[in-house]
Structures are given as structure tokens and as C-alpha cells.
Coordinates of C-alpha atoms in Angstrom, one line a residue:
X16 CA 68.2 5.3 -2.1
X17 CA 65.2 5.3 -3.5
X18 CA 63.1 5.3 -0.7
X19 CA 64.7 8.9 0.1
X20 CA 63.9 10.2 -3.4
X21 CA 60.4 9.2 -3.2
X22 CA 60.3 10.9 0.5
X23 CA 61.5 14.0 -1.2
X24 CA 59.3 13.8 -3.9
X25 CA 56.5 13.8 -1.3
X26 CA 57.7 16.4 0.8
X27 CA 57.9 18.5 -2.2
X28 CA 54.8 17.6 -3.6
X29 CA 53.6 18.9 0.0
X30 CA 55.4 21.8 0.2
X31 CA 54.7 22.5 -3.2
X32 CA 50.4 22.4 -2.5
X33 CA 51.2 24.4 0.8
X34 CA 52.8 27.3 -1.1
X35 CA 50.0 27.2 -3.8
X36 CA 47.0 27.3 -1.0
X37 CA 49.7 30.1 0.9
X38 CA 50.3 32.2 -2.2
X39 CA 47.3 35.0 -1.7
X40 CA 45.6 33.4 -4.7
X41 CA 42.0 34.8 -3.3
X42 CA 39.2 31.8 -2.8
X43 CA 36.1 31.6 -4.7
X44 CA 33.6 33.0 -2.0
X45 CA 29.7 33.4 -2.0
X46 CA 29.2 36.8 -3.4
X47 CA 26.1 38.4 -4.6
X48 CA 22.9 38.6 -3.2
X49 CA 20.3 36.2 -1.4
X50 CA 17.1 35.3 -3.7
X51 CA 14.2 37.1 -3.3
X52 CA 11.7 36.0 -0.7
X53 CA 9.3 35.1 -3.2
X54 CA 11.2 32.9 -4.8
X55 CA 12.6 30.9 -1.6
X56 CA 8.9 30.5 -0.9
X57 CA 8.1 29.4 -4.5
X58 CA 10.8 26.6 -3.9
X59 CA 10.1 25.8 -0.3
X60 CA 6.4 25.2 -1.5
X61 CA 7.2 23.3 -4.6
X62 CA 9.3 21.0 -2.8
X63 CA 6.7 20.4 0.3
X64 CA 4.1 19.8 -2.4
X65 CA 6.0 16.8 -3.6
X66 CA 7.0 15.5 -0.3
X67 CA 2.9 15.3 0.3
X68 CA 2.6 13.7 -3.2
X69 CA 5.7 11.2 -2.8
X70 CA 4.3 10.3 0.9
X71 CA 0.3 10.0 -0.4
X72 CA 1.4 7.5 -3.2
X73 CA 3.5 5.5 -0.4
X74 CA 1.4 5.4 2.3
X75 CA -2.2 6.2 0.8
X76 CA -2.8 9.0 3.5
X77 CA -3.1 12.8 2.5
X78 CA -1.1 14.6 5.0
X79 CA -2.3 17.9 3.7
X80 CA -6.0 16.8 4.6
X81 CA -4.6 14.5 7.5
X82 CA -7.2 11.9 5.8
X83 CA -6.7 8.5 4.8
X84 CA -7.0 7.7 0.7
X85 CA -8.9 5.0 -0.6
X86 CA -7.4 1.8 -1.7
X87 CA -3.7 1.4 -1.7
X88 CA -1.4 -0.8 0.7
X89 CA -2.2 0.4 3.9
X90 CA -5.7 0.1 5.8
X91 CA -6.1 3.0 8.1
X92 CA -7.9 2.8 11.6
X93 CA -8.7 5.5 13.4
X94 CA -7.7 5.3 17.4
X95 CA -9.2 7.4 19.5
X96 CA -8.1 8.5 22.7
X97 CA -9.5 6.6 25.6

């Protein structure tokens, strides 16, 4: 008898959740406008600078100038295609 009660309780909960989900309550959607292009550009530029800085610290290589930096953990050797 206890198993039947537990099953009924589980079914009751799932019905309750489905009733709530289908009750016509509007879901919060993305309402509003996109950020201005300048704001998006500034955000992405800051993220790119941060990535370049972290890469330079980790690999002692400046990806902006495309040149190795002095000192650091790695020794960079230029390989010429041949």
C-alpha cells in the first residue's frame, strides 16, 4: 500500500508541475534592445586585449606585434620556409 501511495504522490507532483507549466503564465523572454554597436565593440576589444595579455604572459610572445618577447619560459626560434 505504501508503494501505491508513493507512486500517486509522484504522479501528483508531475501533474502539478505540468499544470503550472501549461497554465498560460508568460515566460520571461528577451525583451528590449540590443546594446549599441560601440558598446559591443568596446566589450570585444577589451576581451581581445585581455586574451593577448594572458597569452603574452604565458608564452612570452606578443601576438599583436607577431614577435617573441625577451625572457620568459620559452625560447622562440624563427623557422624559415625552405
